[in-house]
PDB file of C-alpha atoms in Angstrom:
ATOM      1  CA  MET S   1     -69.481 -10.291  -6.812  1.00  0.00           C
ATOM      2  CA  PRO S   2     -73.076 -11.499  -6.349  1.00  0.00           C
ATOM      3  CA  LEU S   3     -74.813 -13.645  -3.781  1.00  0.00           C
ATOM      4  CA  ILE S   4     -73.010 -17.011  -3.671  1.00  0.00           C
ATOM      5  CA  ILE S   5     -74.688 -20.334  -2.898  1.00  0.00           C
ATOM      6  CA  ASP S   6     -72.319 -23.033  -1.629  1.00  0.00           C
ATOM      7  CA  CYS S   7     -74.074 -26.378  -2.090  1.00  0.00           C
ATOM      8  CA  VAL S   8     -72.809 -29.432  -0.221  1.00  0.00           C
ATOM      9  CA  ARG S   9     -73.789 -33.070  -0.324  1.00  0.00           C
ATOM     10  CA  HIS S  10     -73.781 -34.662   3.130  1.00  0.00           C
ATOM     11  CA  ALA S  11     -70.716 -36.660   4.181  1.00  0.00           C
ATOM     12  CA  GLN S  12     -70.785 -40.460   4.174  1.00  0.00           C
ATOM     13  CA  GLY S  13     -73.774 -41.857   6.067  1.00  0.00           C
ATOM     14  CA  MET S  14     -74.188 -45.312   7.555  1.00  0.00           C
ATOM     15  CA  HIS S  15     -76.537 -46.234   4.717  1.00  0.00           C
ATOM     16  CA  ASN S  16     -73.862 -45.289   2.151  1.00  0.00           C
ATOM     17  CA  ALA S  17     -71.214 -47.413   3.842  1.00  0.00           C
ATOM     18  CA  LEU S  18     -73.480 -50.439   4.269  1.00  0.00           C
ATOM     19  CA  THR S  19     -75.496 -49.942   1.068  1.00  0.00           C
ATOM     20  CA  ASP S  20     -78.544 -50.340   3.280  1.00  0.00           C
ATOM     21  CA  TRP S  21     -81.401 -47.950   2.521  1.00  0.00           C
ATOM     22  CA  SER S  22     -83.568 -49.419   5.307  1.00  0.00           C
ATOM     23  CA  ILE S  23     -81.700 -47.553   8.078  1.00  0.00           C
ATOM     24  CA  HIS S  24     -83.990 -44.842   9.443  1.00  0.00           C
ATOM     25  CA  ASP S  25     -82.490 -41.331   9.242  1.00  0.00           C
ATOM     26  CA  PRO S  26     -78.871 -42.556   9.448  1.00  0.00           C
ATOM     27  CA  ASN S  27     -76.072 -40.553  10.986  1.00  0.00           C
ATOM     28  CA  LEU S  28     -72.529 -40.201   9.647  1.00  0.00           C
ATOM     29  CA  THR S  29     -69.829 -42.857   9.704  1.00  0.00           C
ATOM     30  CA  THR S  30     -66.348 -42.279  11.132  1.00  0.00           C
ATOM     31  CA  LEU S  31     -65.208 -41.609   7.572  1.00  0.00           C
ATOM     32  CA  GLY S  32     -68.085 -39.157   7.171  1.00  0.00           C
ATOM     33  CA  LEU S  33     -66.958 -37.251  10.258  1.00  0.00           C
ATOM     34  CA  SER S  34     -63.428 -37.102   8.832  1.00  0.00           C
ATOM     35  CA  GLN S  35     -64.803 -35.803   5.529  1.00  0.00           C
ATOM     36  CA  CYS S  36     -66.501 -32.965   7.427  1.00  0.00           C
ATOM     37  CA  MET S  37     -63.280 -32.023   9.200  1.00  0.00           C
ATOM     38  CA  ASP S  38     -61.440 -32.044   5.880  1.00  0.00           C
ATOM     39  CA  LEU S  39     -64.053 -29.760   4.320  1.00  0.00           C
ATOM     40  CA  GLN S  40     -63.825 -27.461   7.341  1.00  0.00           C
ATOM     41  CA  ARG S  41     -60.063 -27.137   6.820  1.00  0.00           C
ATOM     42  CA  ARG S  42     -60.438 -26.458   3.089  1.00  0.00           C
ATOM     43  CA  TYR S  43     -63.295 -23.971   3.309  1.00  0.00           C
ATOM     44  CA  THR S  44     -61.885 -20.444   3.522  1.00  0.00           C
ATOM     45  CA  HIS S  45     -65.060 -18.353   3.368  1.00  0.00           C
ATOM     46  CA  ALA S  46     -66.567 -18.892   6.810  1.00  0.00           C
ATOM     47  CA  LYS S  47     -66.462 -15.157   7.566  1.00  0.00           C
ATOM     48  CA  ASP S  48     -68.718 -14.514   4.563  1.00  0.00           C
ATOM     49  CA  VAL S  49     -71.363 -17.124   5.396  1.00  0.00           C
ATOM     50  CA  ALA S  50     -74.601 -15.364   6.278  1.00  0.00           C
ATOM     51  CA  ALA S  51     -76.931 -18.387   6.466  1.00  0.00           C
ATOM     52  CA  ILE S  52     -76.949 -22.185   6.402  1.00  0.00           C
ATOM     53  CA  PHE S  53     -79.934 -24.159   5.110  1.00  0.00           C
ATOM     54  CA  SER S  54     -80.161 -27.921   5.520  1.00  0.00           C
ATOM     55  CA  SER S  55     -82.583 -30.718   4.874  1.00  0.00           C
ATOM     56  CA  PRO S  56     -83.978 -31.910   8.239  1.00  0.00           C
ATOM     57  CA  SER S  57     -81.988 -35.161   8.082  1.00  0.00           C
ATOM     58  CA  LYS S  58     -79.402 -36.030  10.716  1.00  0.00           C
ATOM     59  CA  ARG S  59     -76.654 -36.630   8.167  1.00  0.00           C
ATOM     60  CA  THR S  60     -77.101 -33.190   6.591  1.00  0.00           C
ATOM     61  CA  ILE S  61     -77.431 -31.368   9.922  1.00  0.00           C
ATOM     62  CA  VAL S  62     -74.256 -32.967  11.278  1.00  0.00           C
ATOM     63  CA  THR S  63     -72.436 -32.258   8.002  1.00  0.00           C
ATOM     64  CA  GLY S  64     -73.391 -28.591   8.242  1.00  0.00           C
ATOM     65  CA  ALA S  65     -72.539 -28.323  11.930  1.00  0.00           C
ATOM     66  CA  LEU S  66     -69.067 -29.858  11.581  1.00  0.00           C
ATOM     67  CA  SER S  67     -68.018 -28.644   8.132  1.00  0.00           C
ATOM     68  CA  PHE S  68     -68.876 -25.018   8.902  1.00  0.00           C
ATOM     69  CA  ALA S  69     -68.167 -25.005  12.636  1.00  0.00           C
ATOM     70  CA  GLN S  70     -66.413 -21.640  12.326  1.00  0.00           C
ATOM     71  CA  VAL S  71     -69.710 -19.822  11.722  1.00  0.00           C
ATOM     72  CA  PHE S  72     -71.019 -20.873  15.115  1.00  0.00           C
ATOM     73  CA  ASN S  73     -68.167 -19.014  16.815  1.00  0.00           C
ATOM     74  CA  LYS S  74     -69.068 -15.623  15.384  1.00  0.00           C
ATOM     75  CA  PRO S  75     -70.118 -12.774  17.733  1.00  0.00           C
ATOM     76  CA  LYS S  76     -73.632 -13.470  16.445  1.00  0.00           C
ATOM     77  CA  PRO S  77     -73.558 -17.259  15.892  1.00  0.00           C
ATOM     78  CA  LEU S  78     -75.590 -18.619  13.006  1.00  0.00           C
ATOM     79  CA  GLN S  79     -78.068 -21.460  13.270  1.00  0.00           C
ATOM     80  CA  ILE S  80     -78.783 -24.157  10.710  1.00  0.00           C
ATOM     81  CA  THR S  81     -82.196 -23.404   9.230  1.00  0.00           C
ATOM     82  CA  LEU S  82     -84.075 -26.585   8.397  1.00  0.00           C
ATOM     83  CA  MET S  83     -85.917 -26.732   5.069  1.00  0.00           C
ATOM     84  CA  SER S  84     -87.940 -29.803   4.151  1.00  0.00           C
ATOM     85  CA  ASP S  85     -87.853 -28.920   0.442  1.00  0.00           C
ATOM     86  CA  LEU S  86     -84.161 -29.908   0.532  1.00  0.00           C
ATOM     87  CA  GLN S  87     -84.886 -33.533   1.498  1.00  0.00           C
ATOM     88  CA  GLU S  88     -83.750 -36.456  -0.636  1.00  0.00           C
ATOM     89  CA  ILE S  89     -85.936 -37.632  -3.514  1.00  0.00           C
ATOM     90  CA  GLU S  90     -86.409 -41.376  -2.898  1.00  0.00           C
ATOM     91  CA  ALA S  91     -88.938 -42.941  -0.520  1.00  0.00           C
ATOM     92  CA  GLU S  92     -86.581 -45.374   1.235  1.00  0.00           C
ATOM     93  CA  GLN S  93     -86.475 -45.529   5.034  1.00  0.00           C
ATOM     94  CA  CYS S  94     -83.115 -43.760   5.109  1.00  0.00           C
ATOM     95  CA  ASN S  95     -84.850 -40.671   3.730  1.00  0.00           C
ATOM     96  CA  ARG S  96     -87.690 -40.704   6.239  1.00  0.00           C
ATOM     97  CA  GLY S  97     -87.056 -37.951   8.759  1.00  0.00           C
ATOM     98  CA  THR S  98     -86.979 -37.778  12.523  1.00  0.00           C
ATOM     99  CA  PRO S  99     -89.815 -35.684  14.061  1.00  0.00           C
ATOM    100  CA  ILE S 100     -88.837 -32.068  14.679  1.00  0.00           C
ATOM    101  CA  PRO S 101     -89.197 -32.212  18.502  1.00  0.00           C
ATOM    102  CA  ASP S 102     -86.679 -35.067  18.568  1.00  0.00           C
ATOM    103  CA  LEU S 103     -84.274 -33.136  16.336  1.00  0.00           C
ATOM    104  CA  GLN S 104     -84.583 -30.096  18.595  1.00  0.00           C
ATOM    105  CA  LYS S 105     -83.814 -32.269  21.610  1.00  0.00           C
ATOM    106  CA  GLU S 106     -80.728 -33.710  19.887  1.00  0.00           C
ATOM    107  CA  PHE S 107     -79.302 -30.579  18.262  1.00  0.00           C
ATOM    108  CA  GLY S 108     -80.612 -27.834  20.549  1.00  0.00           C
ATOM    109  CA  THR S 109     -79.948 -24.250  19.518  1.00  0.00           C
ATOM    110  CA  ARG S 110     -77.694 -25.353  16.676  1.00  0.00           C
ATOM    111  CA  ILE S 111     -80.818 -25.685  14.497  1.00  0.00           C
ATOM    112  CA  GLN S 112     -83.600 -23.240  13.712  1.00  0.00           C
ATOM    113  CA  VAL S 113     -87.106 -24.385  12.830  1.00  0.00           C
ATOM    114  CA  ILE S 114     -89.321 -21.991  10.845  1.00  0.00           C
ATOM    115  CA  SER S 115     -92.815 -23.304  10.201  1.00  0.00           C
ATOM    116  CA  SER S 116     -92.946 -21.963   6.644  1.00  0.00           C
ATOM    117  CA  TYR S 117     -89.887 -24.093   5.797  1.00  0.00           C
ATOM    118  CA  VAL S 118     -90.738 -27.302   7.697  1.00  0.00           C
ATOM    119  CA  PRO S 119     -94.308 -28.644   7.989  1.00  0.00           C
ATOM    120  CA  SER S 120     -95.513 -30.210  11.225  1.00  0.00           C
ATOM    121  CA  SER S 121     -95.902 -33.477   9.314  1.00  0.00           C
ATOM    122  CA  TRP S 122     -92.137 -33.786   8.773  1.00  0.00           C
ATOM    123  CA  GLY S 123     -91.005 -37.326   9.449  1.00  0.00           C
ATOM    124  CA  SER S 124     -93.980 -39.047   7.833  1.00  0.00           C
ATOM    125  CA  ASN S 125     -93.603 -41.430   4.903  1.00  0.00           C
ATOM    126  CA  LYS S 126     -93.468 -40.063   1.371  1.00  0.00           C
ATOM    127  CA  SER S 127     -96.446 -40.743  -0.843  1.00  0.00           C
ATOM    128  CA  ALA S 128     -96.166 -41.971  -4.432  1.00  0.00           C
ATOM    129  CA  LYS S 129     -96.782 -38.423  -5.607  1.00  0.00           C
ATOM    130  CA  ASP S 130     -93.873 -37.096  -3.538  1.00  0.00           C
ATOM    131  CA  VAL S 131     -91.321 -39.022  -5.583  1.00  0.00           C
ATOM    132  CA  GLU S 132     -92.654 -38.074  -9.012  1.00  0.00           C
ATOM    133  CA  VAL S 133     -90.173 -36.021 -11.034  1.00  0.00           C
ATOM    134  CA  LYS S 134     -92.592 -33.110 -11.467  1.00  0.00           C
ATOM    135  CA  THR S 135     -93.107 -32.931  -7.696  1.00  0.00           C
ATOM    136  CA  ILE S 136     -89.364 -33.004  -7.034  1.00  0.00           C
ATOM    137  CA  GLU S 137     -88.769 -30.299  -9.645  1.00  0.00           C
ATOM    138  CA  ALA S 138     -91.498 -28.176  -8.060  1.00  0.00           C
ATOM    139  CA  ARG S 139     -89.960 -28.293  -4.607  1.00  0.00           C
ATOM    140  CA  ALA S 140     -86.473 -27.667  -6.016  1.00  0.00           C
ATOM    141  CA  LEU S 141     -87.865 -24.551  -7.692  1.00  0.00           C
ATOM    142  CA  LYS S 142     -89.593 -23.459  -4.486  1.00  0.00           C
ATOM    143  CA  ALA S 143     -86.384 -23.943  -2.511  1.00  0.00           C
ATOM    144  CA  ARG S 144     -84.353 -21.892  -5.000  1.00  0.00           C
ATOM    145  CA  ARG S 145     -86.924 -19.113  -4.880  1.00  0.00           C
ATOM    146  CA  ASP S 146     -87.111 -19.151  -1.083  1.00  0.00           C
ATOM    147  CA  ILE S 147     -83.336 -19.104  -0.708  1.00  0.00           C
ATOM    148  CA  ARG S 148     -83.020 -16.372  -3.325  1.00  0.00           C
ATOM    149  CA  ALA S 149     -85.626 -14.240  -1.538  1.00  0.00           C
ATOM    150  CA  PHE S 150     -83.799 -14.749   1.743  1.00  0.00           C
ATOM    151  CA  GLY S 151     -80.455 -13.976   0.137  1.00  0.00           C
ATOM    152  CA  GLN S 152     -81.594 -10.775  -1.533  1.00  0.00           C
ATOM    153  CA  LYS S 153     -82.041  -9.240   1.905  1.00  0.00           C
ATOM    154  CA  LEU S 154     -78.438 -10.079   2.762  1.00  0.00           C
ATOM    155  CA  VAL S 155     -76.846  -8.251  -0.182  1.00  0.00           C
ATOM    156  CA  THR S 156     -75.796  -4.742   0.885  1.00  0.00           C
ATOM    157  CA  LYS S 157     -73.106  -2.239  -0.057  1.00  0.00           C
ATOM    158  CA  ALA S 158     -71.230  -3.282   3.065  1.00  0.00           C
ATOM    159  CA  ASN S 159     -71.581  -6.975   2.171  1.00  0.00           C
ATOM    160  CA  PRO S 160     -72.100  -7.283  -1.604  1.00  0.00           C
ATOM    161  CA  SER S 161     -71.177 -10.984  -1.798  1.00  0.00           C
ATOM    162  CA  PRO S 162     -72.658 -12.885   1.132  1.00  0.00           C
ATOM    163  CA  ARG S 163     -72.614 -16.666   0.992  1.00  0.00           C
ATOM    164  CA  ILE S 164     -75.426 -19.080   1.785  1.00  0.00           C
ATOM    165  CA  VAL S 165     -74.584 -22.717   2.480  1.00  0.00           C
ATOM    166  CA  VAL S 166     -77.107 -25.367   1.373  1.00  0.00           C
ATOM    167  CA  VAL S 167     -76.574 -28.900   2.710  1.00  0.00           C
ATOM    168  CA  SER S 168     -78.612 -31.576   0.963  1.00  0.00           C
ATOM    169  CA  HIS S 169     -78.458 -34.933  -0.842  1.00  0.00           C
ATOM    170  CA  SER S 170     -77.014 -36.193  -4.122  1.00  0.00           C
ATOM    171  CA  GLY S 171     -80.270 -36.995  -5.912  1.00  0.00           C
ATOM    172  CA  TYR S 172     -81.943 -33.793  -4.812  1.00  0.00           C
ATOM    173  CA  LEU S 173     -78.965 -31.565  -5.626  1.00  0.00           C
ATOM    174  CA  GLU S 174     -79.111 -32.766  -9.225  1.00  0.00           C
ATOM    175  CA  HIS S 175     -82.563 -31.169  -9.484  1.00  0.00           C
ATOM    176  CA  PHE S 176     -81.744 -28.123  -7.356  1.00  0.00           C
ATOM    177  CA  THR S 177     -78.561 -27.205  -9.251  1.00  0.00           C
ATOM    178  CA  GLU S 178     -79.074 -29.032 -12.581  1.00  0.00           C
ATOM    179  CA  THR S 179     -75.595 -30.548 -12.171  1.00  0.00           C
ATOM    180  CA  HIS S 180     -74.711 -34.208 -11.652  1.00  0.00           C
ATOM    181  CA  GLY S 181     -72.373 -36.661  -9.933  1.00  0.00           C
ATOM    182  CA  TRP S 182     -72.221 -35.393  -6.350  1.00  0.00           C
ATOM    183  CA  GLY S 183     -69.769 -37.157  -4.017  1.00  0.00           C
ATOM    184  CA  ASN S 184     -70.003 -37.303  -0.243  1.00  0.00           C
ATOM    185  CA  ALA S 185     -69.026 -33.977   1.349  1.00  0.00           C
ATOM    186  CA  GLU S 186     -68.523 -32.411  -2.088  1.00  0.00           C
ATOM    187  CA  LEU S 187     -68.977 -28.648  -2.267  1.00  0.00           C
ATOM    188  CA  ARG S 188     -69.799 -26.665  -5.407  1.00  0.00           C
ATOM    189  CA  SER S 189     -70.393 -22.924  -5.600  1.00  0.00           C
ATOM    190  CA  PHE S 190     -73.150 -21.247  -7.605  1.00  0.00           C
ATOM    191  CA  VAL S 191     -74.624 -17.843  -8.353  1.00  0.00           C
ATOM    192  CA  PHE S 192     -78.121 -17.082  -9.556  1.00  0.00           C
ATOM    193  CA  THR S 193     -77.951 -16.948 -13.341  1.00  0.00           C
ATOM    194  CA  ASP S 194     -80.053 -13.786 -13.449  1.00  0.00           C
ATOM    195  CA  ALA S 195     -78.175 -11.263 -11.300  1.00  0.00           C
ATOM    196  CA  SER S 196     -81.305  -9.111 -11.128  1.00  0.00           C
ATOM    197  CA  PHE S 197     -83.093 -11.984  -9.290  1.00  0.00           C
ATOM    198  CA  LYS S 198     -86.068 -11.789 -11.671  1.00  0.00           C
ATOM    199  CA  ASP S 199     -85.758 -15.186 -13.367  1.00  0.00           C
ATOM    200  CA  ALA S 200     -88.970 -17.085 -12.585  1.00  0.00           C
ATOM    201  CA  GLN S 201     -87.035 -20.381 -12.495  1.00  0.00           C
ATOM    202  CA  ALA S 202     -84.350 -18.964 -10.162  1.00  0.00           C
ATOM    203  CA  ARG S 203     -81.734 -20.981 -12.029  1.00  0.00           C
ATOM    204  CA  LEU S 204     -78.191 -21.385 -10.756  1.00  0.00           C
ATOM    205  CA  THR S 205     -74.884 -21.243 -12.614  1.00  0.00           C
ATOM    206  CA  GLU S 206     -71.840 -23.024 -11.247  1.00  0.00           C
ATOM    207  CA  THR S 207     -68.887 -20.790 -10.532  1.00  0.00           C
ATOM    208  CA  LYS S 208     -65.337 -21.269  -9.322  1.00  0.00           C
ATOM    209  CA  ALA S 209     -65.115 -23.813  -6.512  1.00  0.00           C
ATOM    210  CA  ALA S 210     -64.792 -22.452  -2.982  1.00  0.00           C
TER     211      ALA S 210
END
C-alpha cells in the first residue's frame, strides 16, 4: 500500500450553526465537539498516522486535536503542523485567522509552526487576488506538492503505508482533492495518483474510506 492522505473537513463551527460568516475565527459548537469524538471512535488507523497538517484556523486545529487524540499519546507524540495553504477560500471574517503568537499561547505544544508553511503575515485580511480561482488552485497544488514531499520521506520498508492527516475546509478541499460535497467532520482517504510521485500536479485519487 502507498502513502495515504486522510482528508477531513472541520467539525461544525459556530459560524455554520448560526449561518454567520462575520464571526472571527470561530471555534466548534457542542455538536462539533461531539462530531470529533465520533470520528475519533470510528478512526482505526491512529497507529499509522505519521503527521497531521491543518489550516491555522481554530476550528481545524481543534478538530485535529480531538478527532486524532490517540496520536498525541504515542511514545513520540505528534504535533499538528500548521499550513496556511490549507486555509478556506472565501474572504469572510470567519476565515480570517488568529495571529500565530496567540494560537501558540492557546494550543501550546499541540501545534507546530514552520515558517516555510505559515507566513508571519498570517491573520491579515485576504486581498481580492487571494480569492481568485487561479490563486486558490495554485496554493492547492503547492500544498499537495509540499505534503507529498514530506510524505515521501516517511515511506520505508518498515512502514510502507504511513498516513498523513490533512484537516481543512469544505471549499478548499474541493480544490485540494478535486472532490465535492464535504460535510462537517467528514473524512475521505486518498493516495497520490502517480505512485512514483513524479506527477507535476500531484493529483490525488480517492480510495476506500478509513
